[in-house]
C-alpha angles and dihedrals in degrees: 000000000000091000092050091048092049088053091048089244126138129241102249139156130006128338108291099196129107134210089242090057091047091053090052092050092048092050091047092051093047090050091048089054093047092242123156118259113272125233117260090258093049092048092051092049092049092046091050091050092048092048092049093050093046093047090051092051091046092052092054092055106030123103120218115273107262092212119073 
């Protein structure tokens, strides 16, 4: 949403994120905090949680897609 706002674009349509992107964000944040690398299962669980939270936030702010 920040990137869209910086580009003067609206938040529209369905959630654009992917699980792969969520994993990358989780790993970057863990690295930033100096945390140890998670197991594959832990990473997947954290990425799913992050995706779910982001999708929920997106849905509260997104406008319907104007194109069918």
